PDB file of C-alpha atoms in Angstrom:
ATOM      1  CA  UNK A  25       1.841  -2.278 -18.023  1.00 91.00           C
ATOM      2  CA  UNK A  26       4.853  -2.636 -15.575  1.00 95.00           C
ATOM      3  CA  UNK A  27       4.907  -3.711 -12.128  1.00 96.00           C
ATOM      4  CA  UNK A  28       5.993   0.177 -11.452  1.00 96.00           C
ATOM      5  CA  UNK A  29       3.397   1.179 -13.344  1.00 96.00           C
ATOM      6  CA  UNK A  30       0.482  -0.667 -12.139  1.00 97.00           C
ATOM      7  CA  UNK A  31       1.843   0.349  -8.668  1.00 97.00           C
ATOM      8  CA  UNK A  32       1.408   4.475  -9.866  1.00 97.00           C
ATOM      9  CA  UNK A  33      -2.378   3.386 -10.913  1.00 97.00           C
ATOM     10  CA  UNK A  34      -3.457   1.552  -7.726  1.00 97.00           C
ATOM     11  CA  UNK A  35      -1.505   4.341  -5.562  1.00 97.00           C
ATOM     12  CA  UNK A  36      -3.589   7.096  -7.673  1.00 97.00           C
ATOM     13  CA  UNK A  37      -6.580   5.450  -7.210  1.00 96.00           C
ATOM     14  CA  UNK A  38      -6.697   5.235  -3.525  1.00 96.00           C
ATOM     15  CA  UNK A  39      -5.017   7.821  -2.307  1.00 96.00           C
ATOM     16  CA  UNK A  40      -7.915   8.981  -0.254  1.00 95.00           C
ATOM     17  CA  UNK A  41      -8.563   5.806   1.274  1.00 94.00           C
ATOM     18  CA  UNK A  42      -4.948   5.461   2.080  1.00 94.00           C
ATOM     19  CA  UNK A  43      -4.916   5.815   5.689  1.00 90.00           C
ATOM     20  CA  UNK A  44      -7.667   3.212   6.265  1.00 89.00           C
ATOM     21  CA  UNK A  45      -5.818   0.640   3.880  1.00 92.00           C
ATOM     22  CA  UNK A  46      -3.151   0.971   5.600  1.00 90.00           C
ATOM     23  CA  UNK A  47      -4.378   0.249   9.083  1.00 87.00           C
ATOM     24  CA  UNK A  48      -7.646  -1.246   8.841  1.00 84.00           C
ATOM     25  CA  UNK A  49      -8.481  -1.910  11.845  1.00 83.00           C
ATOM     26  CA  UNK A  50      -7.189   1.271  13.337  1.00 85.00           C
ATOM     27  CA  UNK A  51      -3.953   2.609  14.273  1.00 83.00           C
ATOM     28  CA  UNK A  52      -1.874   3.014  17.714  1.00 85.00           C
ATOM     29  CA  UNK A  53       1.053   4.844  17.772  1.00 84.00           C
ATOM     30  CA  UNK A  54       2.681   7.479  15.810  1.00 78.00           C
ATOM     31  CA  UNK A  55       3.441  10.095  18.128  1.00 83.00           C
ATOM     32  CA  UNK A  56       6.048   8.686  20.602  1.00 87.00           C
ATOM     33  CA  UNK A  57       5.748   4.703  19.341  1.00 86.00           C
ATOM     34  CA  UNK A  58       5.982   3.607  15.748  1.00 80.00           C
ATOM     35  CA  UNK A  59       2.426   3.435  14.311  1.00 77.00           C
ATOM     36  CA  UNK A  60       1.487   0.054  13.995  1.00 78.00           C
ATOM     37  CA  UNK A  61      -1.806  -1.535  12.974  1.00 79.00           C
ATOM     38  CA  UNK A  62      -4.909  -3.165  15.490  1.00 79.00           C
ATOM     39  CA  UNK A  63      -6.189  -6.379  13.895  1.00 69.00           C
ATOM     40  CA  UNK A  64      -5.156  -9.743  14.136  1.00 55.00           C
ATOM     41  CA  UNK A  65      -1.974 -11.436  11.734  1.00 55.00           C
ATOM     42  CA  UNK A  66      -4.020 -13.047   8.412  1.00 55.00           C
ATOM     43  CA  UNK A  67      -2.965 -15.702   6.342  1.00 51.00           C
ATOM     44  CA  UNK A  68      -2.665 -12.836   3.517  1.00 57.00           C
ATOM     45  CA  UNK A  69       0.376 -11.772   5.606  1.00 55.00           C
ATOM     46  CA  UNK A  70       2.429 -14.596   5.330  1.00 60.00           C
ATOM     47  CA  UNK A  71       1.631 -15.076   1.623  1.00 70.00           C
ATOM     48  CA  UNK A  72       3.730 -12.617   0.526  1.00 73.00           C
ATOM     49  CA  UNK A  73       6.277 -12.520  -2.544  1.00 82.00           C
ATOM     50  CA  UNK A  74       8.950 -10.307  -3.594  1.00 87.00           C
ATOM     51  CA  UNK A  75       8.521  -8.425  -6.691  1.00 89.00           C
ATOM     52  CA  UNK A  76      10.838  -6.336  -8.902  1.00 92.00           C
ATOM     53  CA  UNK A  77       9.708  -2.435 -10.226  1.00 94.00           C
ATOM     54  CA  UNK A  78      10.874  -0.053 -11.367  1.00 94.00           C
ATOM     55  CA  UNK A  79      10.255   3.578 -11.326  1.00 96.00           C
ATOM     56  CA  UNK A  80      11.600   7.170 -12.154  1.00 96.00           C
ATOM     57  CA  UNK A  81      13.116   8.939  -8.778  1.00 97.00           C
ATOM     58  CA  UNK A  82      11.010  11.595  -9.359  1.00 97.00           C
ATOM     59  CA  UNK A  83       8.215   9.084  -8.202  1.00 97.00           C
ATOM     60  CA  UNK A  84      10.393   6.887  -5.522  1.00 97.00           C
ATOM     61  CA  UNK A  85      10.322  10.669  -4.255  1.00 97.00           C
ATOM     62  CA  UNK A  86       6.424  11.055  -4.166  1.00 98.00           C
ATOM     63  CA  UNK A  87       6.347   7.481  -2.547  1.00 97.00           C
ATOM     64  CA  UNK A  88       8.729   7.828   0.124  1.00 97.00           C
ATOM     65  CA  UNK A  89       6.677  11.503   1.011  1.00 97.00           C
ATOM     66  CA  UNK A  90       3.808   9.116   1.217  1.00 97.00           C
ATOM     67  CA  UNK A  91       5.156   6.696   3.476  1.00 95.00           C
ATOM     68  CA  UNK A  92       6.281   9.974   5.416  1.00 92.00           C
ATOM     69  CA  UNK A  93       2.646  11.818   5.573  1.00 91.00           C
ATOM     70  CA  UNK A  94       0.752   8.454   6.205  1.00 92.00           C
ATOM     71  CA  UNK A  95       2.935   7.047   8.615  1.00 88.00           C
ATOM     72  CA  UNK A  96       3.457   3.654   7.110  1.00 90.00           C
ATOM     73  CA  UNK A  97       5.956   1.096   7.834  1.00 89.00           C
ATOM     74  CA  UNK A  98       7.485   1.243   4.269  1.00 93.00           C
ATOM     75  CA  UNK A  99       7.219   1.652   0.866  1.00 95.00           C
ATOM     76  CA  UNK A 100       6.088  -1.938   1.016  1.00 94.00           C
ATOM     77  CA  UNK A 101       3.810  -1.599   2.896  1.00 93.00           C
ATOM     78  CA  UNK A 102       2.180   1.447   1.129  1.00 96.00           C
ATOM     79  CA  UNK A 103       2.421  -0.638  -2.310  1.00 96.00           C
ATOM     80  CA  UNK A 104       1.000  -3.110  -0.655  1.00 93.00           C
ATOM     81  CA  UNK A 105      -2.277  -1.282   0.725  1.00 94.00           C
ATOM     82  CA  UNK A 106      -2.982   0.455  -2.547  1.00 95.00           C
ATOM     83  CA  UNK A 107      -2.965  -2.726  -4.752  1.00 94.00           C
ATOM     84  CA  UNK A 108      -5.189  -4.112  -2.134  1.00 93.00           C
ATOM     85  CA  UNK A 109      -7.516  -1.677  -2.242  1.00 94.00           C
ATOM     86  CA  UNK A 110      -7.539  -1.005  -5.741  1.00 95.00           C
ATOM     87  CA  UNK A 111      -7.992  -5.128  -6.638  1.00 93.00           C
ATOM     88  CA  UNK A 112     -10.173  -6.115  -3.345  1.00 89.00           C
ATOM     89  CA  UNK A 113     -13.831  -5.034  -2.414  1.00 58.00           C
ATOM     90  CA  UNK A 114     -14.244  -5.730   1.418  1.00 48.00           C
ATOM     91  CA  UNK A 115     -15.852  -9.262   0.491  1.00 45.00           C
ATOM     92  CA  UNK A 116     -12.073 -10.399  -1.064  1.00 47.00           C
ATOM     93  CA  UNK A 117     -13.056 -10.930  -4.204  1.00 51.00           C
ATOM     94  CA  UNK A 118     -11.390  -8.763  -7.289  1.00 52.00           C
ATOM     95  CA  UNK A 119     -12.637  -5.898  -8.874  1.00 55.00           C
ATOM     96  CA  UNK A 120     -12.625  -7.424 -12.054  1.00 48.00           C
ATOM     97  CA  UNK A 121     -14.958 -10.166 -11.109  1.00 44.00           C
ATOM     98  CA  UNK A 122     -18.022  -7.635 -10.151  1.00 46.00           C
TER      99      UNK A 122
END
């Protein structure tokens, strides 16, 4: 699979838990203020690495609506919360390894 395409999975998978991944520990903002997350920085944060995708428009459009309806910072950040959630249980450890 692509990166693009592993992206579409993890997106599909969580889409209901969206909102949650993307703020975990809760959300201020969003009305007036940008929304923005309540929990402390991680080390997960600052481990971060660029990565090349690719996708159709048709589905750049469906993510940017996304990033749109759930308020998130980006499409980054939206990627980002999906393949988290789709890879991580709440211990940290991977999917896979359950």
């Amino acid at each position: 699979m692509t990166n693009g395409q592993i992206f579409i999975v993890a997106i599909e998978a969580t889409h209901d838990r969206l909102p949650e991944l993307l703020y975990p520990g809760g959300r201020i903002g969003g009305g007036l203020f940008a929304p923005r997350g309540i929990r402390a920085k991680t080390s997960r944060d600052d481990a971060e690495t660029q990565v090349t995708y690719r996708l159709f428009k048709a589905d750049f459009d469906v993510i940017d609506q996304l990033v749109i309806d759930l308020a998130a910072k980006s499409r980054s950040h939206l990627i980002t919360a999906a393949l988290t959630g789709y890879f991580f249980g709440d211990d940290g450890r991977t999917q896979a390894a359950e």
